[in-house]
PDB file of C-alpha atoms in Angstrom:
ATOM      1  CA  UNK A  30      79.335 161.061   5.327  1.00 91.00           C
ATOM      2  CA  UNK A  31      81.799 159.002   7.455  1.00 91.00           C
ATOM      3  CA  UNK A  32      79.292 156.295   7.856  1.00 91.00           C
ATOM      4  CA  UNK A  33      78.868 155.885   3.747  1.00 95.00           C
ATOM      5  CA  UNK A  34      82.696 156.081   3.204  1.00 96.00           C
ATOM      6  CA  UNK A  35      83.079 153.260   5.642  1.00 94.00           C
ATOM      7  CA  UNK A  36      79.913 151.645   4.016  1.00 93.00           C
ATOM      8  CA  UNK A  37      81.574 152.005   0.666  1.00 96.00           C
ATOM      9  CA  UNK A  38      84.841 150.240   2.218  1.00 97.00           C
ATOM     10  CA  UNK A  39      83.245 147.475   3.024  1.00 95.00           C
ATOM     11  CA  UNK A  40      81.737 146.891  -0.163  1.00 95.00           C
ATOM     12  CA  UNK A  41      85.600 147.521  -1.848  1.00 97.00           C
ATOM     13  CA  UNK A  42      87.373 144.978   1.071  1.00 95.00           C
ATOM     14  CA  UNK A  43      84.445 142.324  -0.011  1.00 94.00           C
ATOM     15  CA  UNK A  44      85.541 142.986  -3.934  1.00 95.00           C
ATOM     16  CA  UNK A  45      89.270 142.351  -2.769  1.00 95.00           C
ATOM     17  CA  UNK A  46      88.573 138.964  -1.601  1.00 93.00           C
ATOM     18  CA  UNK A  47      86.332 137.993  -4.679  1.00 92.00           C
ATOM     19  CA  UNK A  48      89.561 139.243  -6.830  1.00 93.00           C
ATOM     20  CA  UNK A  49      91.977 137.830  -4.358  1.00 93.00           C
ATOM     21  CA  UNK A  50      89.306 133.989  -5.140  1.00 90.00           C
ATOM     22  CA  UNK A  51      89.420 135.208  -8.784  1.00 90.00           C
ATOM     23  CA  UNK A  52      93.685 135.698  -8.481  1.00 93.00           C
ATOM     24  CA  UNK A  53      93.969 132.330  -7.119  1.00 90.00           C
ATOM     25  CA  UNK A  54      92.073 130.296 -10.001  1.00 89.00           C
ATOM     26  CA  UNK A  55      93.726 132.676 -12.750  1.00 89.00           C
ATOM     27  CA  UNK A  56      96.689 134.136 -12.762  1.00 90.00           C
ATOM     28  CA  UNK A  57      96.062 137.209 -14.991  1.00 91.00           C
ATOM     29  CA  UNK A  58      96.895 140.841 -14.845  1.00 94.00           C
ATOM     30  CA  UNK A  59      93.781 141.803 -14.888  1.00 94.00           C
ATOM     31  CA  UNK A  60      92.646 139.809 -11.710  1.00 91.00           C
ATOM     32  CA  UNK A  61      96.213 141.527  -9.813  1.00 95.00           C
ATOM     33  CA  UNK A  62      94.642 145.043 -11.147  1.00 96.00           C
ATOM     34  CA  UNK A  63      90.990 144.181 -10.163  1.00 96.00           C
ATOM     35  CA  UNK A  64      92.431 142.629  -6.620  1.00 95.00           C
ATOM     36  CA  UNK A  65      94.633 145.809  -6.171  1.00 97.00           C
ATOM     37  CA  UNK A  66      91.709 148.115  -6.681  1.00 97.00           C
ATOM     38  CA  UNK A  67      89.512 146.058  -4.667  1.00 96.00           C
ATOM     39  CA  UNK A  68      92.018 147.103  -1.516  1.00 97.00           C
ATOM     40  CA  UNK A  69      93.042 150.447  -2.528  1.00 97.00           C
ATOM     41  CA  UNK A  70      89.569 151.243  -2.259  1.00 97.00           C
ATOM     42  CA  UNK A  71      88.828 149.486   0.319  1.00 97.00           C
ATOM     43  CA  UNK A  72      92.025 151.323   2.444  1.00 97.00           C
ATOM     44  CA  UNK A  73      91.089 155.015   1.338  1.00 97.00           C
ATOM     45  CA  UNK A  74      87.306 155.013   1.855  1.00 98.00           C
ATOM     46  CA  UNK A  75      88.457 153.427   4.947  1.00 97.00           C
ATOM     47  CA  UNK A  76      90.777 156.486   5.918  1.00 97.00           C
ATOM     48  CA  UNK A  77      88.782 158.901   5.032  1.00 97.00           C
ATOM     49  CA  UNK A  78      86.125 157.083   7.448  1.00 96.00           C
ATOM     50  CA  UNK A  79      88.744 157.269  10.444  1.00 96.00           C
ATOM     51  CA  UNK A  80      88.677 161.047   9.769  1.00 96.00           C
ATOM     52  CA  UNK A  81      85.631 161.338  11.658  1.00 94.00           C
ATOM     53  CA  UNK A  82      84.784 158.246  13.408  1.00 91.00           C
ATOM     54  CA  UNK A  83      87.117 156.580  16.129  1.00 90.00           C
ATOM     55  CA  UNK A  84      89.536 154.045  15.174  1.00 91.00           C
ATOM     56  CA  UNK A  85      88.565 151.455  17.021  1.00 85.00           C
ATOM     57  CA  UNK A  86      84.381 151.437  15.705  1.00 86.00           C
ATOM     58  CA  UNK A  87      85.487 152.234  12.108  1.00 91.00           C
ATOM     59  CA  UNK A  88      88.007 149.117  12.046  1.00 91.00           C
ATOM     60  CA  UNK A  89      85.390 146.758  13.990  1.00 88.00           C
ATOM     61  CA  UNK A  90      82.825 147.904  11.457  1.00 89.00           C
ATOM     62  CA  UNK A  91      84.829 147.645   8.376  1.00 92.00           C
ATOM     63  CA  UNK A  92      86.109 144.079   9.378  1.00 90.00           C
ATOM     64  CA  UNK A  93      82.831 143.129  10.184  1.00 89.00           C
ATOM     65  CA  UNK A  94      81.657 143.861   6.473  1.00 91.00           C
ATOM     66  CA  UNK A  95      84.367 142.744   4.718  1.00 91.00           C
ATOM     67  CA  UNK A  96      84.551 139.149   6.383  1.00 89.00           C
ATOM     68  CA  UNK A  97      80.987 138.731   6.365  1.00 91.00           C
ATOM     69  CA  UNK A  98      80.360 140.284   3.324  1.00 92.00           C
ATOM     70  CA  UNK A  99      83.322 137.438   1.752  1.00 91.00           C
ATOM     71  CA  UNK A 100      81.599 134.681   3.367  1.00 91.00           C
ATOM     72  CA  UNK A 101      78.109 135.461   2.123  1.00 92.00           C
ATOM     73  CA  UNK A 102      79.948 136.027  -1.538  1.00 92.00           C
ATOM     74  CA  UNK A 103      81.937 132.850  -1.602  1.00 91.00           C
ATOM     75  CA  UNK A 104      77.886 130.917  -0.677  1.00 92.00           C
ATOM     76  CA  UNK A 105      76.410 133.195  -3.296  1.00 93.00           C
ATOM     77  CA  UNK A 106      79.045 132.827  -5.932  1.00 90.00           C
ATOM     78  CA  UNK A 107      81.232 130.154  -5.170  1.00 88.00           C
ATOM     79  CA  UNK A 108      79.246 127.606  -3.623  1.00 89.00           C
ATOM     80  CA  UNK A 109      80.732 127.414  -0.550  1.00 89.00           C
ATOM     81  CA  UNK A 110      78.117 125.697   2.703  1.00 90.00           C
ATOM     82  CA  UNK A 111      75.390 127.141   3.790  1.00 92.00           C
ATOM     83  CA  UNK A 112      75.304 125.660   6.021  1.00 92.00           C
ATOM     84  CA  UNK A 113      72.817 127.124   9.297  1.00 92.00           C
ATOM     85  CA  UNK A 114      75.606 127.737  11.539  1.00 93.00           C
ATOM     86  CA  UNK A 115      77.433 129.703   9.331  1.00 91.00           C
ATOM     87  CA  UNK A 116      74.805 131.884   8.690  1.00 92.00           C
ATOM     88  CA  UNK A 117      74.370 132.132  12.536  1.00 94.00           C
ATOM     89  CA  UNK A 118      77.776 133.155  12.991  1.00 92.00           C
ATOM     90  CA  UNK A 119      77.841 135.899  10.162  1.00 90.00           C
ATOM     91  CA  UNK A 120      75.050 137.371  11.718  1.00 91.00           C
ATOM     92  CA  UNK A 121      76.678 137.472  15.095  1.00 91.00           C
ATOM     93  CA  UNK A 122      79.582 139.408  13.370  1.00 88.00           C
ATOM     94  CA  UNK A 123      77.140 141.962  12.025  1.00 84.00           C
ATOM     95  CA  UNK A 124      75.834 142.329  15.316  1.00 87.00           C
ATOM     96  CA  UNK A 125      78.558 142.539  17.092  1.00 85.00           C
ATOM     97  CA  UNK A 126      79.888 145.699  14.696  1.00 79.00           C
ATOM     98  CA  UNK A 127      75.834 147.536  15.399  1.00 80.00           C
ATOM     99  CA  UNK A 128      76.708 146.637  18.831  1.00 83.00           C
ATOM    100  CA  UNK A 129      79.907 148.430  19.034  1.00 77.00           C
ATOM    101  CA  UNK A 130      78.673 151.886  17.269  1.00 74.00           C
ATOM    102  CA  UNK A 131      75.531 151.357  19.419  1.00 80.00           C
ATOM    103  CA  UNK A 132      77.753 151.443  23.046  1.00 81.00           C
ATOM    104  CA  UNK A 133      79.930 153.902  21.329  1.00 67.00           C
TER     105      UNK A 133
END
């Protein structure tokens, strides 16, 4: 179950930044809202993660989702490079964060 909250985390920190991108290009209440939903989420999945797993795997995982998960959104949605070494390097993130709960 701790593994799925800090799944579901992720996917809430990667909605943050998509609201914080949406914030930026219009300044509405319902991007603030959507942006501060987005990170409450993203903070309480995340704590109820860190009831079971230790600190320092649940923040290296949760990190590792949200940054890569905002980089693969801003190429999917925004149109940002894609550029081969950026792919390269998101996947070394995501490894990294398997290799941390596999040594763990």
């Amino acid at each position: 179950m701790a593994w799925l909250s800090l799944i579901v985390a992720g996917v809430f920190e990667m909605f943050g930044v998509a609201m914080m991108n949406k914030l930026n290009r219009e300044r509405s209440w319902q991007a603030i809202s959507q942006l501060c939903l987005g990170f409450g989420g993203s903070f309480l999945f995340l704590s109820l993660a860190m009831k079971s797993l230790p600190m320092s795997t649940a923040y290296a995982v949760w990190t590792g989702i949200g940054a890569s998960g905002g980089a693969i959104l801003g190429m999917l949605l925004y149109g940002e490079s894609r550029d081969f070494r950026r792919v390269f390097f998101i996947v070394m993130i995501l490894g990294s964060a398997v290799g941390l709960k596999l040594v763990g």
